[in-house]
Coordinates of C-alpha atoms in Angstrom, one line a residue:
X1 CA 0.0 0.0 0.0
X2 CA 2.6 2.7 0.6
X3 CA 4.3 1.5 -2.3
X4 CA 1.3 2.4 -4.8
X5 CA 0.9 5.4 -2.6
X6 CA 4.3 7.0 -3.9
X7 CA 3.7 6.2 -7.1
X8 CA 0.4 8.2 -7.0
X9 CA 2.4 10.8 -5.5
X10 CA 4.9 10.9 -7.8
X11 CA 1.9 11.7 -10.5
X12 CA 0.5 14.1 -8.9
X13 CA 3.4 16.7 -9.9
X14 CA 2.6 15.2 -13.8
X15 CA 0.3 18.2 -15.2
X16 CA -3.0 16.8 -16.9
X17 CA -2.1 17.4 -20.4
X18 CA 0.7 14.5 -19.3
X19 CA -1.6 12.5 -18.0
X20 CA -4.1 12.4 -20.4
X21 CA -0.7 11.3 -23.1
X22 CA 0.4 8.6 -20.4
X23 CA -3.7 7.3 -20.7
X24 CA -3.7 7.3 -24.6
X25 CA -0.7 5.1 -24.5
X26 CA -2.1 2.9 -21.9
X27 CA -5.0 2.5 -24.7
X28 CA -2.4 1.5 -27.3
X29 CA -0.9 -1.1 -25.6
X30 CA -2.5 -4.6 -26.0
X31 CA -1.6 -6.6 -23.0
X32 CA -2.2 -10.4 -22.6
X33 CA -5.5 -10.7 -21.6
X34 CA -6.5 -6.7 -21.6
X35 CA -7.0 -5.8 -25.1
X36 CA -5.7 -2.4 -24.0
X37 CA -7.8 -1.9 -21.5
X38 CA -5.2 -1.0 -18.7
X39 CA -6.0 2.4 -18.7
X40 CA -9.7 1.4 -16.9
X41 CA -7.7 0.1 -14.3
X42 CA -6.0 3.5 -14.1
X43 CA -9.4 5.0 -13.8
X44 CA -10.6 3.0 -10.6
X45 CA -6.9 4.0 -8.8
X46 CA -7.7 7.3 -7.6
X47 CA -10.0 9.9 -7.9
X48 CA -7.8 12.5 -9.8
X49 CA -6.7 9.9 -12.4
X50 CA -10.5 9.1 -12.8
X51 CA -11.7 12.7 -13.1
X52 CA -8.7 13.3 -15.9
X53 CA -10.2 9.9 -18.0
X54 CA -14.0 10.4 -17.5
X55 CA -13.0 14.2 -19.6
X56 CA -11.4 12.1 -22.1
X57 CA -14.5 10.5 -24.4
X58 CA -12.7 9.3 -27.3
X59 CA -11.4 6.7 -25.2
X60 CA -14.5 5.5 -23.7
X61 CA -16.4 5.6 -27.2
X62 CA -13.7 2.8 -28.6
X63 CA -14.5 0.4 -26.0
X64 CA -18.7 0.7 -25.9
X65 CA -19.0 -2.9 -27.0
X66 CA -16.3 -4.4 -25.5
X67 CA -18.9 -5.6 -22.9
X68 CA -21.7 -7.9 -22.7
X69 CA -24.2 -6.2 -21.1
X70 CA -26.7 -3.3 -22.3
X71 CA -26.1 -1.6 -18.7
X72 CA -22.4 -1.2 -19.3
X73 CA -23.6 -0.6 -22.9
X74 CA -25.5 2.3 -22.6
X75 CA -22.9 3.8 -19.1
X76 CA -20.1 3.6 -22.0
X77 CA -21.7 5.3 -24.3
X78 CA -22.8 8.2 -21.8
X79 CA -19.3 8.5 -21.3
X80 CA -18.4 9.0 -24.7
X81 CA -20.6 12.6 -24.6
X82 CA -20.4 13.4 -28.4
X83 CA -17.5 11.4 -29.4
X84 CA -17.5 9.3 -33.0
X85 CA -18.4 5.4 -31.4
X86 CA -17.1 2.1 -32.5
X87 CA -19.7 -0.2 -32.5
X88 CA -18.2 -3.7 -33.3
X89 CA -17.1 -6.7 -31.6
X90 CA -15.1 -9.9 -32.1
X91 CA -18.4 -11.8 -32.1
X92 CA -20.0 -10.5 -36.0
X93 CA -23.8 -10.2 -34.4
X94 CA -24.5 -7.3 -32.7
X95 CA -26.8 -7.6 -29.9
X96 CA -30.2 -6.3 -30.3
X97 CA -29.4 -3.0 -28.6
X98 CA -27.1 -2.0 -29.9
X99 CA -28.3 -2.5 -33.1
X100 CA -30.9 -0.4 -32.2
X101 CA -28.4 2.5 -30.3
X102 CA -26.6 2.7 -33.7
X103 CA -29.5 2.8 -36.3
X104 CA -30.7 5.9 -33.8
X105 CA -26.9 7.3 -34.1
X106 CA -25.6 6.6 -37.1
X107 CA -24.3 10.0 -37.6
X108 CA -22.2 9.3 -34.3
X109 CA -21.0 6.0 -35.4
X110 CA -17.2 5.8 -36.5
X111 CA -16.7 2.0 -36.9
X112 CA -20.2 -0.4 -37.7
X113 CA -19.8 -4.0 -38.2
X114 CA -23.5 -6.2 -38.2
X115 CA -23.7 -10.0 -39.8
X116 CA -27.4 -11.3 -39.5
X117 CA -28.8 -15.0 -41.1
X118 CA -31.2 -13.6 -43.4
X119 CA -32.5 -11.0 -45.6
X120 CA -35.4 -10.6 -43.9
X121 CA -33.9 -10.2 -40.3
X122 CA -31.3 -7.6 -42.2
X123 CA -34.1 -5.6 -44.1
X124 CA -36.2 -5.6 -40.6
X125 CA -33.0 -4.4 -38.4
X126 CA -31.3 -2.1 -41.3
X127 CA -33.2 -1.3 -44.2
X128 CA -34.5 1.9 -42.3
X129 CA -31.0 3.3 -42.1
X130 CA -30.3 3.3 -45.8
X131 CA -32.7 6.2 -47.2
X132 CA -31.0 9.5 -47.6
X133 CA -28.7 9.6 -44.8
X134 CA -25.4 11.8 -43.5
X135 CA -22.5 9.3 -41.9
X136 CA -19.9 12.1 -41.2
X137 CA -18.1 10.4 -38.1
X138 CA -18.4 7.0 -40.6
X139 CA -14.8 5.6 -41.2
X140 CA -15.4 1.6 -41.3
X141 CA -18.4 -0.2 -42.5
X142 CA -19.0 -4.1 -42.9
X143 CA -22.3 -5.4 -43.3
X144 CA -22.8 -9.2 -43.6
X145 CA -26.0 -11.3 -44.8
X146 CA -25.0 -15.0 -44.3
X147 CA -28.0 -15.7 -46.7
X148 CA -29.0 -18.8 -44.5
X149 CA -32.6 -18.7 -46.2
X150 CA -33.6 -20.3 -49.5
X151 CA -32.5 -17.9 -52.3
X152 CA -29.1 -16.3 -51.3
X153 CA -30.6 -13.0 -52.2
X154 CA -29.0 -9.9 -51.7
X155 CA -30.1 -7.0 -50.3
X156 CA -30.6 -4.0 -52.4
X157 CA -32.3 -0.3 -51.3
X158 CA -35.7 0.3 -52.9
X159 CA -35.3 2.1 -56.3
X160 CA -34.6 5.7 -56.2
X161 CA -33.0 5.7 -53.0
X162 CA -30.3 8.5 -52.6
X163 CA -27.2 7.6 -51.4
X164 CA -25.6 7.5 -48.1
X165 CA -23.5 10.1 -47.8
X166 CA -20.0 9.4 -45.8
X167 CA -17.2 11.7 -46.5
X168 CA -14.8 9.9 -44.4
X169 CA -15.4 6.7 -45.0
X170 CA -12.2 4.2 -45.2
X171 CA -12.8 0.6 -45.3
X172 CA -16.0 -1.1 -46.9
X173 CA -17.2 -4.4 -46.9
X174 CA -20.6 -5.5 -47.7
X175 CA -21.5 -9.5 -48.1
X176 CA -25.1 -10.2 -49.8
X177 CA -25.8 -6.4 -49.4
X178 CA -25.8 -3.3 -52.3
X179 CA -26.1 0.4 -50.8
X180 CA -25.2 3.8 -53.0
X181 CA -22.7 4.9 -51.1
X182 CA -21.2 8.3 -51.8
X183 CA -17.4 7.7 -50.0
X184 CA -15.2 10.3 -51.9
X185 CA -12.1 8.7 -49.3
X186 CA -12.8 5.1 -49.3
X187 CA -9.7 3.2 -49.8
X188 CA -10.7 -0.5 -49.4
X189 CA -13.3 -1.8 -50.9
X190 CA -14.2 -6.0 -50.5
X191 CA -18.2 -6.5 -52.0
X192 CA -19.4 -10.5 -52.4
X193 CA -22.6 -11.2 -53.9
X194 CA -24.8 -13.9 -54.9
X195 CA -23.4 -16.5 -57.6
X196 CA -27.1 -16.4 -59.2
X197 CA -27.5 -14.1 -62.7
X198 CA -28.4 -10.4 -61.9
X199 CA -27.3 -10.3 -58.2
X200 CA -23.9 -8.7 -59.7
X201 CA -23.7 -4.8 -60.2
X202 CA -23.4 -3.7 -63.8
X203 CA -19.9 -2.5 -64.7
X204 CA -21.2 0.7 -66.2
X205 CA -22.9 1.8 -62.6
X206 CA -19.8 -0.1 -60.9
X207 CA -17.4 2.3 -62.9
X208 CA -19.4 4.9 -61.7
X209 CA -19.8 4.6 -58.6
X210 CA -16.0 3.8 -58.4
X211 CA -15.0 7.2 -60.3
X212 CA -15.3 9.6 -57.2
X213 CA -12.6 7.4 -55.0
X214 CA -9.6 8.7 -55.9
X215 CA -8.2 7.1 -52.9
X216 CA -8.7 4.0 -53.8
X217 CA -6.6 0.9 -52.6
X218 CA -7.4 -2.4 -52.7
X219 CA -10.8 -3.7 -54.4
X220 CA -11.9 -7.2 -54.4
X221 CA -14.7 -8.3 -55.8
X222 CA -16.6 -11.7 -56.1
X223 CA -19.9 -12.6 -57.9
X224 CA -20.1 -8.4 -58.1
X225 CA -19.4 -7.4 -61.3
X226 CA -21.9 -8.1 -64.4
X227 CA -21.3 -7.4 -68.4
X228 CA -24.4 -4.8 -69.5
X229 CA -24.5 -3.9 -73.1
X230 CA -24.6 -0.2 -72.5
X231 CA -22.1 1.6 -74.9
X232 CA -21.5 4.5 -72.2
X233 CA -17.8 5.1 -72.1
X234 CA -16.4 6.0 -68.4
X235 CA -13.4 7.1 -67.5
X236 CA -13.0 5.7 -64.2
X237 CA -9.3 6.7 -63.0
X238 CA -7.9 5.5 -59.7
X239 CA -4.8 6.7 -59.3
X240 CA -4.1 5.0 -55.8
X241 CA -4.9 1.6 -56.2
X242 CA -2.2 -0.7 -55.9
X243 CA -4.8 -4.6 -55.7
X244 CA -8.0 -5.3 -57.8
X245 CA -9.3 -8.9 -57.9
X246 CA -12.2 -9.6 -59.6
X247 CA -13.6 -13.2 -59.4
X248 CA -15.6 -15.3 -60.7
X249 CA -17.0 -12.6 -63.8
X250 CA -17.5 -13.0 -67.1
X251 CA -14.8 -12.6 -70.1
X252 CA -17.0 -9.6 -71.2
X253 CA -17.3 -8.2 -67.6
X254 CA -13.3 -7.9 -67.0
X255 CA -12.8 -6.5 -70.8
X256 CA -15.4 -3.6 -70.1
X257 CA -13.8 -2.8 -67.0
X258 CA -10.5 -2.9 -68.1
X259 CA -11.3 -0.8 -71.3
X260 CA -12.3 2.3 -68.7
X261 CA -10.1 1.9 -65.6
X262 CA -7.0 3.7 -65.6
X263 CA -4.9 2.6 -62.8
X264 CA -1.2 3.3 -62.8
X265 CA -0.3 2.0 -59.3
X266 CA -1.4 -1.2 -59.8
X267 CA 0.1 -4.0 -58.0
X268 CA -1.7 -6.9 -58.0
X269 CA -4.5 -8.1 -60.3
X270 CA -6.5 -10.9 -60.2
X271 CA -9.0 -12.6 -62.2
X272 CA -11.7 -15.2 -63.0
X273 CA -13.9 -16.1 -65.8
X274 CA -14.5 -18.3 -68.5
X275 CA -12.1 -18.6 -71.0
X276 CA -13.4 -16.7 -74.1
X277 CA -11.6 -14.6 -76.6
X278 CA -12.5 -11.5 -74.7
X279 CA -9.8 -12.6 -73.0
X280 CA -6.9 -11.7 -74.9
X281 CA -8.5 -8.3 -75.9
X282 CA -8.4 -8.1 -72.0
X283 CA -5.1 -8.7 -71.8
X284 CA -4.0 -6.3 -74.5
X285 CA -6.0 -3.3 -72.8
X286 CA -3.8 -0.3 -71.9
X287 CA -3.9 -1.0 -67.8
X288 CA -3.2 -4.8 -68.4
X289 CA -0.5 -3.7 -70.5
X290 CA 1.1 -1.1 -68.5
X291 CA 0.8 -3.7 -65.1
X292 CA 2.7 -6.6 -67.0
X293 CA 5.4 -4.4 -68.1
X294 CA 7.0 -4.1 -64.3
X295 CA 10.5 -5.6 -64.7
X296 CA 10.9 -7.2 -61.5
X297 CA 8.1 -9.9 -62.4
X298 CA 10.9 -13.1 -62.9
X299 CA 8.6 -16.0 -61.8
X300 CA 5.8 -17.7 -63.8
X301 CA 3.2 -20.2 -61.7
X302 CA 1.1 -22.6 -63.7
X303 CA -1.6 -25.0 -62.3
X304 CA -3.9 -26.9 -63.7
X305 CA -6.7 -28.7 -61.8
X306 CA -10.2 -28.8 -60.9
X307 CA -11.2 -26.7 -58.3
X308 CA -13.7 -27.6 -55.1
X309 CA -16.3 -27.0 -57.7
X310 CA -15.2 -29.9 -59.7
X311 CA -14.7 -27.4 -62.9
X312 CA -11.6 -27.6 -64.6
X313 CA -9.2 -24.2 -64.8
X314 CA -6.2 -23.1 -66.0
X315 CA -4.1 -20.1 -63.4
X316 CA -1.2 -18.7 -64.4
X317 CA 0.7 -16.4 -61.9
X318 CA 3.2 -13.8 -63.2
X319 CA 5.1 -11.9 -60.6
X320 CA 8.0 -11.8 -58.1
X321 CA 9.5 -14.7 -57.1
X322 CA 9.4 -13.8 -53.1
X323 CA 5.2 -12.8 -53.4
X324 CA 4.5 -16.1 -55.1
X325 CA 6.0 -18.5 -53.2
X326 CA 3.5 -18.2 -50.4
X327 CA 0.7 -18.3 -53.4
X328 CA 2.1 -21.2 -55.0
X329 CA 0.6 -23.8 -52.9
X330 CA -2.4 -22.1 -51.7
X331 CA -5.9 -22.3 -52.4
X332 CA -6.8 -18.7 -50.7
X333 CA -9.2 -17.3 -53.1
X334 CA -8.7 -13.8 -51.3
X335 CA -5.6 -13.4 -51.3
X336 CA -6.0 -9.6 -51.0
X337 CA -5.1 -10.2 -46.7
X338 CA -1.8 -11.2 -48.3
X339 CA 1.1 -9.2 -49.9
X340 CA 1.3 -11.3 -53.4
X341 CA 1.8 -9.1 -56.1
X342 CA 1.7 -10.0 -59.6
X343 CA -1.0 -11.4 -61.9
X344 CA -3.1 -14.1 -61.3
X345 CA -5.5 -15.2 -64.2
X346 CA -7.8 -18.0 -63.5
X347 CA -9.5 -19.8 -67.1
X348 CA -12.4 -21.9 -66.3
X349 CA -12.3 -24.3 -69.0
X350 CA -15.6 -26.0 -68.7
X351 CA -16.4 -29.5 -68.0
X352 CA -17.7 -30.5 -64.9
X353 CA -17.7 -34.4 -64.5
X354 CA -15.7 -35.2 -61.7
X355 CA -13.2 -37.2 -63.7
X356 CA -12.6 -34.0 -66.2
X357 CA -8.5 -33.4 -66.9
X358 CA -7.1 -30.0 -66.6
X359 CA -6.2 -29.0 -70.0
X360 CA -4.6 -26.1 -72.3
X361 CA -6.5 -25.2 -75.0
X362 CA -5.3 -23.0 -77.5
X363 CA -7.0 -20.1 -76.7
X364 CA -5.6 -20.6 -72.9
X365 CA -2.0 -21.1 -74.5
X366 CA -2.5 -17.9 -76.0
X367 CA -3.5 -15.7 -73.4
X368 CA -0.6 -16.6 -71.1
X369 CA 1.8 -16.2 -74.5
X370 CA 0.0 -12.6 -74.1
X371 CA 0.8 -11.9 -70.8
X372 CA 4.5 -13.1 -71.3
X373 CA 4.7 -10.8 -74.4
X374 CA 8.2 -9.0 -73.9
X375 CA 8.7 -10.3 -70.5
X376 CA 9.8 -13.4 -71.6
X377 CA 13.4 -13.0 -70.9
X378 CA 12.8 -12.3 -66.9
X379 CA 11.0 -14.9 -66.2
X380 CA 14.3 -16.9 -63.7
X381 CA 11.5 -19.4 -62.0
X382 CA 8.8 -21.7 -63.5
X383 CA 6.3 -23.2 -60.7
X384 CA 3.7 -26.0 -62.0
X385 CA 1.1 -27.7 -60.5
X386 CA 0.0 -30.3 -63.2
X387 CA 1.1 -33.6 -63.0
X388 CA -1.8 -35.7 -61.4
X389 CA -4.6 -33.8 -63.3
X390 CA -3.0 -36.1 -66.6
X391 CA -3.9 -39.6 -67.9
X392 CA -1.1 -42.1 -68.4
X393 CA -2.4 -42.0 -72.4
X394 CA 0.4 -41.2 -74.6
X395 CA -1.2 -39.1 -76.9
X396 CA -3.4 -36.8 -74.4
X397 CA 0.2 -36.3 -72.7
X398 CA 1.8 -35.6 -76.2
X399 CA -0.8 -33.2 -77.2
X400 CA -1.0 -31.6 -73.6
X401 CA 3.1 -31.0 -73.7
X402 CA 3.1 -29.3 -77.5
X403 CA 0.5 -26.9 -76.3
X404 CA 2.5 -26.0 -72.8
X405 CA 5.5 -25.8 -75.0
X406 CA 4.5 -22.4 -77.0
X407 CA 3.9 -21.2 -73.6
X408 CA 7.7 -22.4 -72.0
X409 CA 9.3 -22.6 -74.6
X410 CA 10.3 -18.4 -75.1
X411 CA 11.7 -18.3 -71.3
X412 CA 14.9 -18.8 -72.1
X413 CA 16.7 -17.9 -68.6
X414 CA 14.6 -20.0 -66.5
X415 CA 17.1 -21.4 -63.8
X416 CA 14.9 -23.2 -61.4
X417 CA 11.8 -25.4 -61.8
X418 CA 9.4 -26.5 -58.7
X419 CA 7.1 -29.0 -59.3
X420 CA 4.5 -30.2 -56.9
X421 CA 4.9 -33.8 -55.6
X422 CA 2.4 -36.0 -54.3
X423 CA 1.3 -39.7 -54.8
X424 CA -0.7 -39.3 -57.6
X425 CA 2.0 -37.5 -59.5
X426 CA 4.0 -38.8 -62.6
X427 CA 7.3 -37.5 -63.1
X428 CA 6.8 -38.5 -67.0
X429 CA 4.6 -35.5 -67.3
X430 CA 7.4 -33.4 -66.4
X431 CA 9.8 -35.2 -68.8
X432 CA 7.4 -34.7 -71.4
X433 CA 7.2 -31.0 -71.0
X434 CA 10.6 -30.1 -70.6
X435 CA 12.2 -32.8 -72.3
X436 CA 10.0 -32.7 -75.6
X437 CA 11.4 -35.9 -77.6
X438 CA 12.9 -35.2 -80.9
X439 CA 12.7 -31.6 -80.2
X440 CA 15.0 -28.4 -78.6
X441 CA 14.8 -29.0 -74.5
X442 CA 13.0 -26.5 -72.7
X443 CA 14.5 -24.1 -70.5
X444 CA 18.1 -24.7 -71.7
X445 CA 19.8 -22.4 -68.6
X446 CA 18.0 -24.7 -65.8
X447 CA 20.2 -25.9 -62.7
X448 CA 17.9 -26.7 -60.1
X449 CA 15.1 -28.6 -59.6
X450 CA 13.1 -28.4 -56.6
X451 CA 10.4 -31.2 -55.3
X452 CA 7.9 -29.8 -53.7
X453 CA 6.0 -32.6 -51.1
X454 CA 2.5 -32.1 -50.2
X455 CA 1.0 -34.1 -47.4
X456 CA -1.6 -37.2 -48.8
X457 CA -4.0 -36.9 -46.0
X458 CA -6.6 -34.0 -45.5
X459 CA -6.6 -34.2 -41.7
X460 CA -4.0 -32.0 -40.2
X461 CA -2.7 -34.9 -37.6
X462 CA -2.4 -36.9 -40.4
X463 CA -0.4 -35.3 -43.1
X464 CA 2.5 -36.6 -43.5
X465 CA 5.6 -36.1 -46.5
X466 CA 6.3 -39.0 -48.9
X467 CA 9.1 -41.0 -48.4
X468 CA 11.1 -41.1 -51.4
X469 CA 11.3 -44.8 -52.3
X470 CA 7.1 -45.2 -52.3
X471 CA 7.4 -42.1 -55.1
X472 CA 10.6 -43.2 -57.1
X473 CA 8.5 -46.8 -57.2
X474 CA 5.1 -45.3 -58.3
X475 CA 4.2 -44.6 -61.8
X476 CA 8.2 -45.3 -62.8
X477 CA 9.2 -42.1 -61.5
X478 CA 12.7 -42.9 -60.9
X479 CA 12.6 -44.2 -64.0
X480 CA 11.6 -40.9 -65.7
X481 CA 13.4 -38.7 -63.4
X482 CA 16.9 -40.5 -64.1
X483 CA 16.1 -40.5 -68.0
X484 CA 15.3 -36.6 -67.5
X485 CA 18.4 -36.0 -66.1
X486 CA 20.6 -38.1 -68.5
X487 CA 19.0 -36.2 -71.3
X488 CA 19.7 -32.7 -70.1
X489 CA 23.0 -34.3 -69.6
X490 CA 24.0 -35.3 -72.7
X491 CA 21.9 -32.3 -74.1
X492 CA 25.0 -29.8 -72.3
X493 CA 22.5 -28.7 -70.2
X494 CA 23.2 -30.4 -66.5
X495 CA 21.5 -29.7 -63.6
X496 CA 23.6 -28.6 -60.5
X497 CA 21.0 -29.4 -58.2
X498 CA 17.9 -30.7 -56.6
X499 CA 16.2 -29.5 -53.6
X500 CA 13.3 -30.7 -51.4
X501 CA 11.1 -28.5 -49.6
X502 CA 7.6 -28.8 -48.0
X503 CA 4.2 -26.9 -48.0
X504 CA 4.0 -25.2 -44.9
X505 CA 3.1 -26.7 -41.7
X506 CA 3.4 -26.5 -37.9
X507 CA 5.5 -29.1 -37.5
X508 CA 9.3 -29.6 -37.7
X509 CA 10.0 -32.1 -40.9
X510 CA 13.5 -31.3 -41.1
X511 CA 14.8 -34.5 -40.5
X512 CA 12.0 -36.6 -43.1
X513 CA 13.1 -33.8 -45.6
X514 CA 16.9 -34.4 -45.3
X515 CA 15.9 -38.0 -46.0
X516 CA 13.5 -37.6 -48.5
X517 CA 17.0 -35.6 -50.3
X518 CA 19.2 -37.8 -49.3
X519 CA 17.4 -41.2 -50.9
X520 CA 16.9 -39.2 -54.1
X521 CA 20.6 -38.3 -54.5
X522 CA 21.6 -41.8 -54.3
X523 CA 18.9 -43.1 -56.8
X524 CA 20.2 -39.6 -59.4
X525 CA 22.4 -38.1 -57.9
X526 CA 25.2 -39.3 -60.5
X527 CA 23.6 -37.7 -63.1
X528 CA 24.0 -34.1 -61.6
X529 CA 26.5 -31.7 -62.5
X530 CA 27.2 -30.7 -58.9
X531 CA 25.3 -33.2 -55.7
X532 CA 23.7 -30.9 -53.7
X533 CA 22.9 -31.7 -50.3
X534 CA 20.4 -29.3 -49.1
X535 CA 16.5 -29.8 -47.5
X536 CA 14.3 -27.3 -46.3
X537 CA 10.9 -26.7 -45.5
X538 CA 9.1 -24.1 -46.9
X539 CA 7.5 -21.1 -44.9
X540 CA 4.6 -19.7 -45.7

């Protein structure tokens, strides 16, 4: 006790404008188990330190739903006098009042975040809040319908309805919900709609409603964005934003979007859609263009595979080779939490019986020979994910590897190939592609060839790395690997080196990977240039 009475003592000589910047630290810091809270404690240690933090709202209105109950609810937000009020909570429902305290407030409300099941539960609790309203304090808005009733239908204002006005709003997210917004600073935009025709927004009124946000960041889009056949050109220019993903959209969709966005920060891009021949006109639109020319994109990803939708699709990722090595084995279909810059283009091919094959059509082969147009020479690092989407047929194989080849074949400084290994895979695929018999090797610079092992089993406690002699037994691929190597041998073109790495996970495989390694050098390792003894596992 007399210890924490000197230390009040001591503050007393602080003046209050130090206090107060002591207390807004205090709310800063995120202690285990406080979520920066400490400076309530400091409120309840004597009565000058409370008087100084009940005159300080702001910090009271961050907090008003940090607790469970409406008493504490509605004491917070007495607290918070005037101050802009951040109602959201780690839980996505909001409880009933204060739903109801913020559709009263909304002008006071700096941060909203609702989810509710239904459209009809969402119309009842919200659809009063979106007629003609002012949101000055608004900076952060995500509205959520988990569309848990039959229909998936989104919720849309009735027609005529002005738009919400919020002048400072940041960050939007909207799931299953349209609103005309009028955000002149909105930076981040996320909007998922329903799958079903017509619950998109047309990309005329999308451009539109886009062209006041010069601020613009990141915009990701999914089942948002239709094609309309209105010939209305708009010039929508967005100077700031660095990511746009747009997916899944029609061919037509991304072309008329492209054709009037001018964006010359762009970063990443993203897209999927049927494979049409709006495609390549896509592709050869002035942004596209201009985004593909960066020179630091040196690695090219290629998968082929059906997706959980059982549809077959061809993705090809152009960009650095440190932003795509945490894409290459992922499945994320937002990866707009990530920092993965490049191009990713995503061609549904069609066909949806569940025994379809991933394949390259022409038209596919020619939109990734688009995207590689002068950039050919810095592409250093090939990734591909393709080998057990194939049949064992000779002639599907052949045919497969000719049309893969106009899209390989111009990289010429390629110096290290990853390929995915599981066991399903067949090395011959990846003889057949790189070694094309009769015919000028691909990729006559490469060195190093890295196996990348992913775990057979879907349960987390049971995924477990190959062990090298199962693969080199299945399917021949010692067999095909050895041959591989022999020919780039006697081609002049030895490899230095293979490595072995794993997709990520928790646990420490060092020691399976070094043996993995190990069993494969002594199988090939005589047909290398250099033996390299290296393993690692692979972070994410």
């Amino acid at each position: 006790m007399a210890r924490h009475t000197r230390m009040i003592d001591q503050t007393e000589r602080l003046s209050v404008d130090a206090l107060r910047e002591v207390f807004e630290w205090l709310a800063l810091i995120d202690l285990p188990d406080r979520h920066g809270l400490g400076w309530i404690i400091a409120a309840h240690t004597c009565t000058r330190w409370r008087r100084i933090l009940l005159d300080m709202p702001n910090l009271w209105a961050a907090i008003v739903c940090v607790f469970e109950t409406e008493e504490s609810f509605a004491t917070l937000v007495r607290y918070a006098k005037n101050s802009p009020v951040k109602i959201t909570r780690s839980n996505p429902y909001l409880p009933t009042w204060a739903r109801t305290w913020a559709l009263a407030n909304l002008h006071r409300v700096e941060i909203l975040a609702d989810c509710l099941d239904t459209l009809a539960g969402f119309e009842q609790a919200w659809d009063p809040a979106f007629h003609n309203r002012d949101l000055p304090a608004l900076r952060e808005l995500s509205l959520i319908i988990l569309g848990l009733d039959a229909g998936f239908e989104c919720y849309r204002p009735p027609a005529g309805a002005n738009p919400l006005r919020a002048p400072s709003l940041r960050r939007l997210r909207l799931r299953m919900v349209q609103i005309p917004l009028y955000a002149p600073s909105l930076t981040h935009l996320r909007m998922t709609l329903s799958a079903r025709s017509g619950h998109g927004m047309l990309v005329s009124d999308l451009l539109v409603a886009l062209e006041p946000c010069l601020m613009l960041e990141e915009v990701d889009l999914v089942n948002a964005v239709l094609a309309d056949a209105s010939t209305r050109q708009t010039n929508c220019h967005l100077p700031r934003l660095k990511r746009l993903s747009i997916q899944p959209t029609s061919s037509d969709a991304a072309l008329s979007f492209m054709s009037n966005m001018f964006a010359p920060s762009l970063q990443f891009l993203q897209w999927r859609f049927p494979l049409s021949y709006a495609v390549l006109q896509t592709l050869s639109t002035q942004a596209v263009r201009q985004f593909i020319a960066c020179p630091d994109f040196d690695t090219l990803r290629i998968r082929c595979e059906r997706d959980h939708d059982r549809s077959r699709y061809f993705e090809t990722c152009l960009g650095t080779y440190s932003a795509l090595m945490r894409l290459f084995t992922s499945h994320d279909h937002y990866p707009l939490e990530g920092e993965h810059n490049g191009l990713r283009l995503c061609m549904d091919e069609g066909g949806s019986a569940p025994d379809a094959v991933a394949a390259v059509s022409d038209l596919s082969a020619q939109s990734i020979v688009s995207v590689l147009h002068g950039n050919q020479s810095n592409i250093r690092y090939i990734h591909l994910s393709i080998a057990h989407n194939f049949p064992s047929t000779t002639d599907t194989l052949s045919d497969w590897a000719t049309s893969m080849a106009r899209v390989l074949a111009p990289c010429r400084n390629v110096t290290q190939a990853e390929v995915l290994v599981d066991n399903t895979d067949r090395f011959s695929t990846v003889r057949s592609l790189l070694n094309p018999p009769g015919e000028e090797l691909i990729f006559p610079r490469l060195t190093q060839l890295v196996f990348n092992l992913v775990r057979t089993a879907w349960l987390p406690g049971d995924r477990q790395p190959l062990d090298a002699p199962t693969w080199l037994a299945h399917e021949h691929n010692g067999e095909h690997l050895a041959s591989f190597l022999a020919e780039r041998m006697s081609a002049g073109m030895p490899l230095s080196s293979i490595e072995v790495t794993l997709e990520y996970c928790r646990e420490n495989r060092e020691e399976e990977l070094n043996l993995f390694h190990a069993e494969v050098l002594q199988a090939v390792g005589h047909l290398l240039a250099v033996d390299s003894i290296h393993s690692k596992e692979q972070k994410k």
